[in-house]
Structure formats: C-alpha cells, structure tokens
C-alpha cells in the first residue's frame, strides 16, 4: 500500500515537473503565448506603418494574440531592421518592411546585416510609385516632362524623401533611362517632399501613390505616369512608364514580412499562414485599395529573389549616378 502511494506521488510529481518545464511539443503548441511585436522601421503615419497596422489587426485576430506595431525609425529603415535581426528567434518579433533597408541602403552605407541574415516570410502589398507634377507646371504627361527637361538641362527640380531613399533612386533611374538632367532637392521625409511639389518649390517627384491620392483627387497634383508595368487600379487612366517607352523605369514599392534567422519551422508556418490569410481576405484587399496599394503574397523564396533583384537594380543606379548619402 505504501509503495503504491509512493509510486502515485512520484508520477504526479513527474507530471507536474513536465507541465512546469514544458516539452518542445507543448511549447510549440503554446505559441503565441504573449504579445507579438511587428516592427516598422519608419515613423508612424507613413505608408509602411499604414500597411503594418492592417496586417497586425487581422493577424492578431487570427492567432488570438495581440500584435503590436513598434515604430523604430532611423538611418533609412536600417535601425529597425537591425533590431529585428538581433532579436531572439522565438516568434515574437517580426517586421513589415519596404525594399529600402534590405535592398537599397546596404548599397549606400555600411549596415550590420546582409540579405542572407533575413528570414523572409511573404510579400503583403505593392504600392505603385508615380511621377507627379504640381498643378501649375506645364508638363501634364511624362513625354512632356522629358521634352521640357531636355530643352532646359539642369533647370528643373525634383524632390525626394532624402538622399538614398526610394523616391531619390527612382527619379535618378528615370533620369538615366530618359537621358535628362534634373536637379535633386532632398527633404526630410516623404510628406515634406510632396509638400514641396504642392507649394511650387520643385516641379516634380516620384512618390508612392498612397500619400498623394487625396491631392490628385483634389486637383492640386498631376499624375504623369505610373513607374512600372501595371496601371494602378486607383488611377486606371494614367499610363505606365513601360507603355511610354521607358520599361526600365520600374519602382513599385513592395512590402513584406520578415523575421530573424532561426525561427522554428512551425512558428514560421503559423505566422506566415495567418499573414497570407489576411492578405487574401476581401476586407484587407479593399482597405489596401483605398490606400493606394494592391494586396499580394509570395513564397519566402520569391520574396528573397525580389529583394535580390531590387538590390542589383539599386547598385547599378547608385554606381552610374555616383549617388551618396551626402
């Protein structure tokens, strides 16, 4: 009788210990057991932040856990990306990123990571880049802009969100492909760069469609072209650079979810599945369209290949244009 009681107690103690320590299977099933951090490597209020908040809300609901957006801006997005890649690979830190800190800035400055350090999960959205002009500027089409620039080399100006940013590289790509000389005027962020066009400080810019849609609808900005191969569903009347004879001018902004290397395979799958389900939902697609974006998803391999292609493109533009961060 005593031995039986002792055996029962030992079994109960062992079971309790297992519950406290947790087995790998139990730990995997428990994920997510706490708040998940989705880092945005830019300030709140921008297009990346807007997409991230849509993703966070739907993924959090699907996983039954809070997904909080954490804005960590600085150094062209590289500070936020570095923070994520240094974080424990436990499934509680991810990032929603644009190509800049992955494919762009490493060609312009030394960063503490490489494309190989990233765990790619899936693309989530594409925001077309568009070439804009102030309402009082003469050119109303891209061919007219090219003609005006060739007629007055170095006399016209374009704004950007700062040296080395996507709007800067995008317009430099246009300059190289069209053979024009237009002066760069950098600003501290996309918003003041657009404001500069609105106020007539500069004539042109290449920007994401999302932040300029209200101005286009109000008639205070002109859309000259979409910088890519597909027309924007929000502005179907606007031709693409490919249609206008400049197929090399392609600067769509692709947004995707990444994490640190070493994430458990099951955690990767569960989080990616939740993101892809959100991206494919009618609600998400509708909300993105309202903000100037198009929903899309990809395999991790396709995402990585896209970023490598972007990196190669940036490297060529930077070298040919002798572009620096100064």
PDB file of N, CA and C in Angstrom, residues 207-291:
ATOM      1  N   UNK A 207       6.921  59.348 -56.151  1.00  0.00           N
ATOM      2  CA  UNK A 207       6.480  59.004 -54.800  1.00  0.00           C
ATOM      3  C   UNK A 207       5.529  57.808 -54.848  1.00  0.00           C
ATOM      4  N   UNK A 208       5.270  57.218 -53.680  1.00  0.00           N
ATOM      5  CA  UNK A 208       4.226  56.203 -53.584  1.00  0.00           C
ATOM      6  C   UNK A 208       2.875  56.839 -53.899  1.00  0.00           C
ATOM      7  N   UNK A 209       2.009  56.061 -54.521  1.00  0.00           N
ATOM      8  CA  UNK A 209       0.687  56.574 -54.875  1.00  0.00           C
ATOM      9  C   UNK A 209      -0.137  56.909 -53.643  1.00  0.00           C
ATOM     10  N   UNK A 210      -0.006  56.092 -52.588  1.00  0.00           N
ATOM     11  CA  UNK A 210      -0.869  56.223 -51.401  1.00  0.00           C
ATOM     12  C   UNK A 210      -0.952  57.647 -50.851  1.00  0.00           C
ATOM     13  N   UNK A 211       0.153  58.307 -50.508  1.00  0.00           N
ATOM     14  CA  UNK A 211       0.029  59.626 -49.864  1.00  0.00           C
ATOM     15  C   UNK A 211      -0.409  60.755 -50.777  1.00  0.00           C
ATOM     16  N   UNK A 212      -0.367  60.552 -52.108  1.00  0.00           N
ATOM     17  CA  UNK A 212      -0.732  61.663 -53.000  1.00  0.00           C
ATOM     18  C   UNK A 212      -2.139  61.527 -53.587  1.00  0.00           C
ATOM     19  N   UNK A 213      -2.789  60.393 -53.365  1.00  0.00           N
ATOM     20  CA  UNK A 213      -4.129  60.199 -53.925  1.00  0.00           C
ATOM     21  C   UNK A 213      -5.094  61.331 -53.565  1.00  0.00           C
ATOM     22  N   UNK A 214      -5.145  61.761 -52.283  1.00  0.00           N
ATOM     23  CA  UNK A 214      -6.076  62.853 -51.953  1.00  0.00           C
ATOM     24  C   UNK A 214      -5.797  64.132 -52.729  1.00  0.00           C
ATOM     25  N   UNK A 215      -4.507  64.434 -52.951  1.00  0.00           N
ATOM     26  CA  UNK A 215      -4.147  65.653 -53.683  1.00  0.00           C
ATOM     27  C   UNK A 215      -4.510  65.537 -55.166  1.00  0.00           C
ATOM     28  N   UNK A 216      -4.351  64.327 -55.700  1.00  0.00           N
ATOM     29  CA  UNK A 216      -4.712  64.108 -57.103  1.00  0.00           C
ATOM     30  C   UNK A 216      -6.222  64.274 -57.276  1.00  0.00           C
ATOM     31  N   UNK A 217      -6.981  63.697 -56.350  1.00  0.00           N
ATOM     32  CA  UNK A 217      -8.444  63.797 -56.419  1.00  0.00           C
ATOM     33  C   UNK A 217      -8.909  65.247 -56.249  1.00  0.00           C
ATOM     34  N   UNK A 218      -8.138  66.009 -55.467  1.00  0.00           N
ATOM     35  CA  UNK A 218      -8.495  67.417 -55.241  1.00  0.00           C
ATOM     36  C   UNK A 218      -8.034  68.326 -56.386  1.00  0.00           C
ATOM     37  N   UNK A 219      -7.237  67.774 -57.302  1.00  0.00           N
ATOM     38  CA  UNK A 219      -6.769  68.559 -58.440  1.00  0.00           C
ATOM     39  C   UNK A 219      -5.554  69.422 -58.156  1.00  0.00           C
ATOM     40  N   UNK A 220      -4.891  69.190 -57.021  1.00  0.00           N
ATOM     41  CA  UNK A 220      -3.730  70.011 -56.676  1.00  0.00           C
ATOM     42  C   UNK A 220      -2.406  69.379 -57.116  1.00  0.00           C
ATOM     43  N   UNK A 221      -2.464  68.142 -57.609  1.00  0.00           N
ATOM     44  CA  UNK A 221      -1.287  67.482 -58.171  1.00  0.00           C
ATOM     45  C   UNK A 221      -1.682  66.774 -59.454  1.00  0.00           C
ATOM     46  N   UNK A 222      -0.729  66.636 -60.380  1.00  0.00           N
ATOM     47  CA  UNK A 222      -0.942  65.870 -61.610  1.00  0.00           C
ATOM     48  C   UNK A 222      -0.202  64.539 -61.518  1.00  0.00           C
ATOM     49  N   UNK A 223      -0.816  63.479 -62.022  1.00  0.00           N
ATOM     50  CA  UNK A 223      -0.148  62.195 -62.165  1.00  0.00           C
ATOM     51  C   UNK A 223       0.328  62.070 -63.605  1.00  0.00           C
ATOM     52  N   UNK A 224       1.641  62.009 -63.805  1.00  0.00           N
ATOM     53  CA  UNK A 224       2.189  61.922 -65.160  1.00  0.00           C
ATOM     54  C   UNK A 224       2.323  60.488 -65.637  1.00  0.00           C
ATOM     55  N   UNK A 225       2.680  59.581 -64.717  1.00  0.00           N
ATOM     56  CA  UNK A 225       2.862  58.182 -65.110  1.00  0.00           C
ATOM     57  C   UNK A 225       3.005  57.310 -63.869  1.00  0.00           C
ATOM     58  N   UNK A 226       2.715  56.043 -64.057  1.00  0.00           N
ATOM     59  CA  UNK A 226       2.989  55.030 -63.034  1.00  0.00           C
ATOM     60  C   UNK A 226       4.340  54.422 -63.371  1.00  0.00           C
ATOM     61  N   UNK A 227       5.233  54.378 -62.394  1.00  0.00           N
ATOM     62  CA  UNK A 227       6.595  53.885 -62.642  1.00  0.00           C
ATOM     63  C   UNK A 227       6.630  52.357 -62.540  1.00  0.00           C
ATOM     64  N   UNK A 228       6.121  51.708 -63.587  1.00  0.00           N
ATOM     65  CA  UNK A 228       6.094  50.257 -63.579  1.00  0.00           C
ATOM     66  C   UNK A 228       5.465  49.711 -64.844  1.00  0.00           C
ATOM     67  N   UNK A 229       5.065  48.440 -64.769  1.00  0.00           N
ATOM     68  CA  UNK A 229       4.497  47.770 -65.939  1.00  0.00           C
ATOM     69  C   UNK A 229       2.985  47.591 -65.841  1.00  0.00           C
ATOM     70  N   UNK A 230       2.411  47.885 -64.676  1.00  0.00           N
ATOM     71  CA  UNK A 230       0.971  47.715 -64.480  1.00  0.00           C
ATOM     72  C   UNK A 230       0.332  49.033 -64.070  1.00  0.00           C
ATOM     73  N   UNK A 231      -0.782  49.358 -64.688  1.00  0.00           N
ATOM     74  CA  UNK A 231      -1.515  50.559 -64.281  1.00  0.00           C
ATOM     75  C   UNK A 231      -2.068  50.389 -62.872  1.00  0.00           C
ATOM     76  N   UNK A 232      -2.223  51.500 -62.180  1.00  0.00           N
ATOM     77  CA  UNK A 232      -2.763  51.462 -60.820  1.00  0.00           C
ATOM     78  C   UNK A 232      -4.281  51.387 -60.887  1.00  0.00           C
ATOM     79  N   UNK A 233      -4.900  50.454 -60.176  1.00  0.00           N
ATOM     80  CA  UNK A 233      -6.362  50.357 -60.209  1.00  0.00           C
ATOM     81  C   UNK A 233      -7.057  51.609 -59.693  1.00  0.00           C
ATOM     82  N   UNK A 234      -6.361  52.394 -58.851  1.00  0.00           N
ATOM     83  CA  UNK A 234      -6.958  53.623 -58.321  1.00  0.00           C
ATOM     84  C   UNK A 234      -6.888  54.776 -59.330  1.00  0.00           C
ATOM     85  N   UNK A 235      -6.051  54.619 -60.378  1.00  0.00           N
ATOM     86  CA  UNK A 235      -5.912  55.660 -61.408  1.00  0.00           C
ATOM     87  C   UNK A 235      -5.716  54.975 -62.761  1.00  0.00           C
ATOM     88  N   UNK A 236      -6.718  54.246 -63.216  1.00  0.00           N
ATOM     89  CA  UNK A 236      -6.562  53.421 -64.424  1.00  0.00           C
ATOM     90  C   UNK A 236      -6.295  54.216 -65.702  1.00  0.00           C
ATOM     91  N   UNK A 237      -6.574  55.511 -65.678  1.00  0.00           N
ATOM     92  CA  UNK A 237      -6.354  56.340 -66.864  1.00  0.00           C
ATOM     93  C   UNK A 237      -4.896  56.757 -67.027  1.00  0.00           C
ATOM     94  N   UNK A 238      -4.082  56.568 -66.001  1.00  0.00           N
ATOM     95  CA  UNK A 238      -2.685  57.024 -66.039  1.00  0.00           C
ATOM     96  C   UNK A 238      -1.800  55.942 -66.651  1.00  0.00           C
ATOM     97  N   UNK A 239      -1.063  56.244 -67.723  1.00  0.00           N
ATOM     98  CA  UNK A 239      -0.221  55.230 -68.376  1.00  0.00           C
ATOM     99  C   UNK A 239       1.012  54.878 -67.547  1.00  0.00           C
ATOM    100  N   UNK A 240       1.621  53.759 -67.877  1.00  0.00           N
ATOM    101  CA  UNK A 240       2.835  53.316 -67.194  1.00  0.00           C
ATOM    102  C   UNK A 240       4.070  53.770 -67.965  1.00  0.00           C
ATOM    103  N   UNK A 241       5.199  53.746 -67.284  1.00  0.00           N
ATOM    104  CA  UNK A 241       6.468  54.075 -67.946  1.00  0.00           C
ATOM    105  C   UNK A 241       6.767  53.055 -69.049  1.00  0.00           C
ATOM    106  N   UNK A 242       6.341  51.822 -68.852  1.00  0.00           N
ATOM    107  CA  UNK A 242       6.556  50.805 -69.886  1.00  0.00           C
ATOM    108  C   UNK A 242       5.779  51.165 -71.157  1.00  0.00           C
ATOM    109  N   UNK A 243       4.540  51.583 -70.981  1.00  0.00           N
ATOM    110  CA  UNK A 243       3.728  51.988 -72.137  1.00  0.00           C
ATOM    111  C   UNK A 243       4.326  53.194 -72.847  1.00  0.00           C
ATOM    112  N   UNK A 244       5.007  54.039 -72.093  1.00  0.00           N
ATOM    113  CA  UNK A 244       5.543  55.280 -72.646  1.00  0.00           C
ATOM    114  C   UNK A 244       6.979  55.142 -73.141  1.00  0.00           C
ATOM    115  N   UNK A 245       7.437  53.898 -73.274  1.00  0.00           N
ATOM    116  CA  UNK A 245       8.743  53.659 -73.864  1.00  0.00           C
ATOM    117  C   UNK A 245       9.915  53.671 -72.914  1.00  0.00           C
ATOM    118  N   UNK A 246       9.637  53.605 -71.587  1.00  0.00           N
ATOM    119  CA  UNK A 246      10.718  53.558 -70.594  1.00  0.00           C
ATOM    120  C   UNK A 246      10.505  52.349 -69.672  1.00  0.00           C
ATOM    121  N   UNK A 247      10.606  51.137 -70.215  1.00  0.00           N
ATOM    122  CA  UNK A 247      10.321  49.926 -69.424  1.00  0.00           C
ATOM    123  C   UNK A 247      11.284  49.707 -68.266  1.00  0.00           C
ATOM    124  N   UNK A 248      12.471  50.314 -68.350  1.00  0.00           N
ATOM    125  CA  UNK A 248      13.438  50.147 -67.272  1.00  0.00           C
ATOM    126  C   UNK A 248      13.112  50.957 -66.028  1.00  0.00           C
ATOM    127  N   UNK A 249      12.185  51.919 -66.153  1.00  0.00           N
ATOM    128  CA  UNK A 249      11.811  52.762 -65.016  1.00  0.00           C
ATOM    129  C   UNK A 249      10.690  52.069 -64.259  1.00  0.00           C
ATOM    130  N   UNK A 250      11.087  51.242 -63.311  1.00  0.00           N
ATOM    131  CA  UNK A 250      10.123  50.473 -62.521  1.00  0.00           C
ATOM    132  C   UNK A 250      10.512  50.584 -61.058  1.00  0.00           C
ATOM    133  N   UNK A 251       9.658  51.239 -60.262  1.00  0.00           N
ATOM    134  CA  UNK A 251       9.984  51.457 -58.853  1.00  0.00           C
ATOM    135  C   UNK A 251       8.782  51.193 -57.940  1.00  0.00           C
ATOM    136  N   UNK A 252       8.042  50.130 -58.224  1.00  0.00           N
ATOM    137  CA  UNK A 252       6.987  49.753 -57.288  1.00  0.00           C
ATOM    138  C   UNK A 252       7.603  49.514 -55.917  1.00  0.00           C
ATOM    139  N   UNK A 253       6.883  49.870 -54.866  1.00  0.00           N
ATOM    140  CA  UNK A 253       7.337  49.574 -53.504  1.00  0.00           C
ATOM    141  C   UNK A 253       6.651  48.294 -53.042  1.00  0.00           C
ATOM    142  N   UNK A 254       7.453  47.292 -52.756  1.00  0.00           N
ATOM    143  CA  UNK A 254       6.943  46.014 -52.287  1.00  0.00           C
ATOM    144  C   UNK A 254       7.093  45.931 -50.777  1.00  0.00           C
ATOM    145  N   UNK A 255       6.022  45.573 -50.091  1.00  0.00           N
ATOM    146  CA  UNK A 255       6.051  45.421 -48.640  1.00  0.00           C
ATOM    147  C   UNK A 255       5.949  43.949 -48.282  1.00  0.00           C
ATOM    148  N   UNK A 256       6.727  43.534 -47.291  1.00  0.00           N
ATOM    149  CA  UNK A 256       6.692  42.135 -46.883  1.00  0.00           C
ATOM    150  C   UNK A 256       7.041  41.963 -45.425  1.00  0.00           C
ATOM    151  N   UNK A 257       6.817  40.755 -44.924  1.00  0.00           N
ATOM    152  CA  UNK A 257       7.077  40.428 -43.524  1.00  0.00           C
ATOM    153  C   UNK A 257       8.331  39.572 -43.430  1.00  0.00           C
ATOM    154  N   UNK A 258       9.222  39.975 -42.533  1.00  0.00           N
ATOM    155  CA  UNK A 258      10.463  39.238 -42.295  1.00  0.00           C
ATOM    156  C   UNK A 258      10.607  38.956 -40.804  1.00  0.00           C
ATOM    157  N   UNK A 259      11.569  38.101 -40.472  1.00  0.00           N
ATOM    158  CA  UNK A 259      11.911  37.816 -39.084  1.00  0.00           C
ATOM    159  C   UNK A 259      13.380  37.480 -38.992  1.00  0.00           C
ATOM    160  N   UNK A 260      13.864  37.219 -37.797  1.00  0.00           N
ATOM    161  CA  UNK A 260      15.272  36.829 -37.654  1.00  0.00           C
ATOM    162  C   UNK A 260      15.494  35.390 -38.108  1.00  0.00           C
ATOM    163  N   UNK A 261      16.676  35.087 -38.540  1.00  0.00           N
ATOM    164  CA  UNK A 261      17.023  33.725 -38.922  1.00  0.00           C
ATOM    165  C   UNK A 261      16.910  32.796 -37.714  1.00  0.00           C
ATOM    166  N   UNK A 262      16.557  31.537 -37.976  1.00  0.00           N
ATOM    167  CA  UNK A 262      16.479  30.565 -36.895  1.00  0.00           C
ATOM    168  C   UNK A 262      15.105  30.394 -36.301  1.00  0.00           C
ATOM    169  N   UNK A 263      14.076  31.030 -36.875  1.00  0.00           N
ATOM    170  CA  UNK A 263      12.717  30.849 -36.375  1.00  0.00           C
ATOM    171  C   UNK A 263      12.304  29.392 -36.491  1.00  0.00           C
ATOM    172  N   UNK A 264      11.670  28.821 -35.467  1.00  0.00           N
ATOM    173  CA  UNK A 264      11.183  27.446 -35.574  1.00  0.00           C
ATOM    174  C   UNK A 264      10.268  27.300 -36.780  1.00  0.00           C
ATOM    175  N   UNK A 265      10.405  26.183 -37.497  1.00  0.00           N
ATOM    176  CA  UNK A 265       9.656  25.984 -38.735  1.00  0.00           C
ATOM    177  C   UNK A 265       8.155  26.092 -38.520  1.00  0.00           C
ATOM    178  N   UNK A 266       7.657  25.542 -37.412  1.00  0.00           N
ATOM    179  CA  UNK A 266       6.217  25.570 -37.183  1.00  0.00           C
ATOM    180  C   UNK A 266       5.733  26.984 -36.896  1.00  0.00           C
ATOM    181  N   UNK A 267       6.547  27.765 -36.185  1.00  0.00           N
ATOM    182  CA  UNK A 267       6.178  29.153 -35.907  1.00  0.00           C
ATOM    183  C   UNK A 267       6.171  29.950 -37.208  1.00  0.00           C
ATOM    184  N   UNK A 268       7.200  29.747 -38.033  1.00  0.00           N
ATOM    185  CA  UNK A 268       7.235  30.407 -39.339  1.00  0.00           C
ATOM    186  C   UNK A 268       5.957  30.142 -40.121  1.00  0.00           C
ATOM    187  N   UNK A 269       5.589  28.854 -40.165  1.00  0.00           N
ATOM    188  CA  UNK A 269       4.420  28.460 -40.953  1.00  0.00           C
ATOM    189  C   UNK A 269       3.137  29.077 -40.407  1.00  0.00           C
ATOM    190  N   UNK A 270       2.958  29.015 -39.087  1.00  0.00           N
ATOM    191  CA  UNK A 270       1.724  29.530 -38.496  1.00  0.00           C
ATOM    192  C   UNK A 270       1.603  31.038 -38.685  1.00  0.00           C
ATOM    193  N   UNK A 271       2.706  31.756 -38.494  1.00  0.00           N
ATOM    194  CA  UNK A 271       2.640  33.206 -38.654  1.00  0.00           C
ATOM    195  C   UNK A 271       2.441  33.575 -40.126  1.00  0.00           C
ATOM    196  N   UNK A 272       3.190  32.902 -41.012  1.00  0.00           N
ATOM    197  CA  UNK A 272       3.047  33.197 -42.439  1.00  0.00           C
ATOM    198  C   UNK A 272       1.640  32.861 -42.932  1.00  0.00           C
ATOM    199  N   UNK A 273       1.114  31.728 -42.498  1.00  0.00           N
ATOM    200  CA  UNK A 273      -0.243  31.349 -42.913  1.00  0.00           C
ATOM    201  C   UNK A 273      -1.261  32.401 -42.480  1.00  0.00           C
ATOM    202  N   UNK A 274      -1.083  32.941 -41.271  1.00  0.00           N
ATOM    203  CA  UNK A 274      -2.004  33.963 -40.769  1.00  0.00           C
ATOM    204  C   UNK A 274      -1.886  35.247 -41.590  1.00  0.00           C
ATOM    205  N   UNK A 275      -0.655  35.609 -41.973  1.00  0.00           N
ATOM    206  CA  UNK A 275      -0.447  36.814 -42.786  1.00  0.00           C
ATOM    207  C   UNK A 275      -1.052  36.631 -44.172  1.00  0.00           C
ATOM    208  N   UNK A 276      -0.795  35.477 -44.792  1.00  0.00           N
ATOM    209  CA  UNK A 276      -1.313  35.221 -46.146  1.00  0.00           C
ATOM    210  C   UNK A 276      -2.839  35.203 -46.137  1.00  0.00           C
ATOM    211  N   UNK A 277      -3.435  34.605 -45.097  1.00  0.00           N
ATOM    212  CA  UNK A 277      -4.895  34.590 -44.984  1.00  0.00           C
ATOM    213  C   UNK A 277      -5.447  36.014 -44.888  1.00  0.00           C
ATOM    214  N   UNK A 278      -4.757  36.858 -44.136  1.00  0.00           N
ATOM    215  CA  UNK A 278      -5.175  38.254 -44.016  1.00  0.00           C
ATOM    216  C   UNK A 278      -5.079  38.966 -45.360  1.00  0.00           C
ATOM    217  N   UNK A 279      -3.953  38.766 -46.051  1.00  0.00           N
ATOM    218  CA  UNK A 279      -3.717  39.419 -47.342  1.00  0.00           C
ATOM    219  C   UNK A 279      -4.781  39.022 -48.364  1.00  0.00           C
ATOM    220  N   UNK A 280      -5.210  37.782 -48.312  1.00  0.00           N
ATOM    221  CA  UNK A 280      -6.174  37.282 -49.294  1.00  0.00           C
ATOM    222  C   UNK A 280      -7.625  37.552 -48.927  1.00  0.00           C
ATOM    223  N   UNK A 281      -7.854  38.166 -47.780  1.00  0.00           N
ATOM    224  CA  UNK A 281      -9.232  38.441 -47.367  1.00  0.00           C
ATOM    225  C   UNK A 281      -9.789  39.632 -48.139  1.00  0.00           C
ATOM    226  N   UNK A 282     -11.064  39.588 -48.507  1.00  0.00           N
ATOM    227  CA  UNK A 282     -11.677  40.719 -49.233  1.00  0.00           C
ATOM    228  C   UNK A 282     -11.556  42.039 -48.470  1.00  0.00           C
ATOM    229  N   UNK A 283     -11.675  41.984 -47.140  1.00  0.00           N
ATOM    230  CA  UNK A 283     -11.587  43.200 -46.330  1.00  0.00           C
ATOM    231  C   UNK A 283     -10.218  43.859 -46.477  1.00  0.00           C
ATOM    232  N   UNK A 284      -9.167  43.039 -46.384  1.00  0.00           N
ATOM    233  CA  UNK A 284      -7.797  43.555 -46.482  1.00  0.00           C
ATOM    234  C   UNK A 284      -7.558  44.157 -47.864  1.00  0.00           C
ATOM    235  N   UNK A 285      -7.977  43.442 -48.910  1.00  0.00           N
ATOM    236  CA  UNK A 285      -7.778  43.922 -50.275  1.00  0.00           C
ATOM    237  C   UNK A 285      -8.493  45.256 -50.496  1.00  0.00           C
ATOM    238  N   UNK A 286      -9.699  45.347 -49.979  1.00  0.00           N
ATOM    239  CA  UNK A 286     -10.476  46.578 -50.130  1.00  0.00           C
ATOM    240  C   UNK A 286      -9.822  47.739 -49.401  1.00  0.00           C
ATOM    241  N   UNK A 287      -9.355  47.493 -48.174  1.00  0.00           N
ATOM    242  CA  UNK A 287      -8.718  48.550 -47.396  1.00  0.00           C
ATOM    243  C   UNK A 287      -7.423  49.014 -48.049  1.00  0.00           C
ATOM    244  N   UNK A 288      -6.665  48.082 -48.615  1.00  0.00           N
ATOM    245  CA  UNK A 288      -5.425  48.455 -49.286  1.00  0.00           C
ATOM    246  C   UNK A 288      -5.703  49.308 -50.524  1.00  0.00           C
ATOM    247  N   UNK A 289      -6.707  48.919 -51.297  1.00  0.00           N
ATOM    248  CA  UNK A 289      -7.036  49.683 -52.496  1.00  0.00           C
ATOM    249  C   UNK A 289      -7.376  51.126 -52.150  1.00  0.00           C
ATOM    250  N   UNK A 290      -8.089  51.308 -51.035  1.00  0.00           N
ATOM    251  CA  UNK A 290      -8.447  52.652 -50.596  1.00  0.00           C
ATOM    252  C   UNK A 290      -7.201  53.478 -50.271  1.00  0.00           C
ATOM    253  N   UNK A 291      -6.111  52.802 -49.900  1.00  0.00           N
ATOM    254  CA  UNK A 291      -4.882  53.495 -49.524  1.00  0.00           C
ATOM    255  C   UNK A 291      -3.843  53.514 -50.649  1.00  0.00           C
TER     256      UNK A 291
END
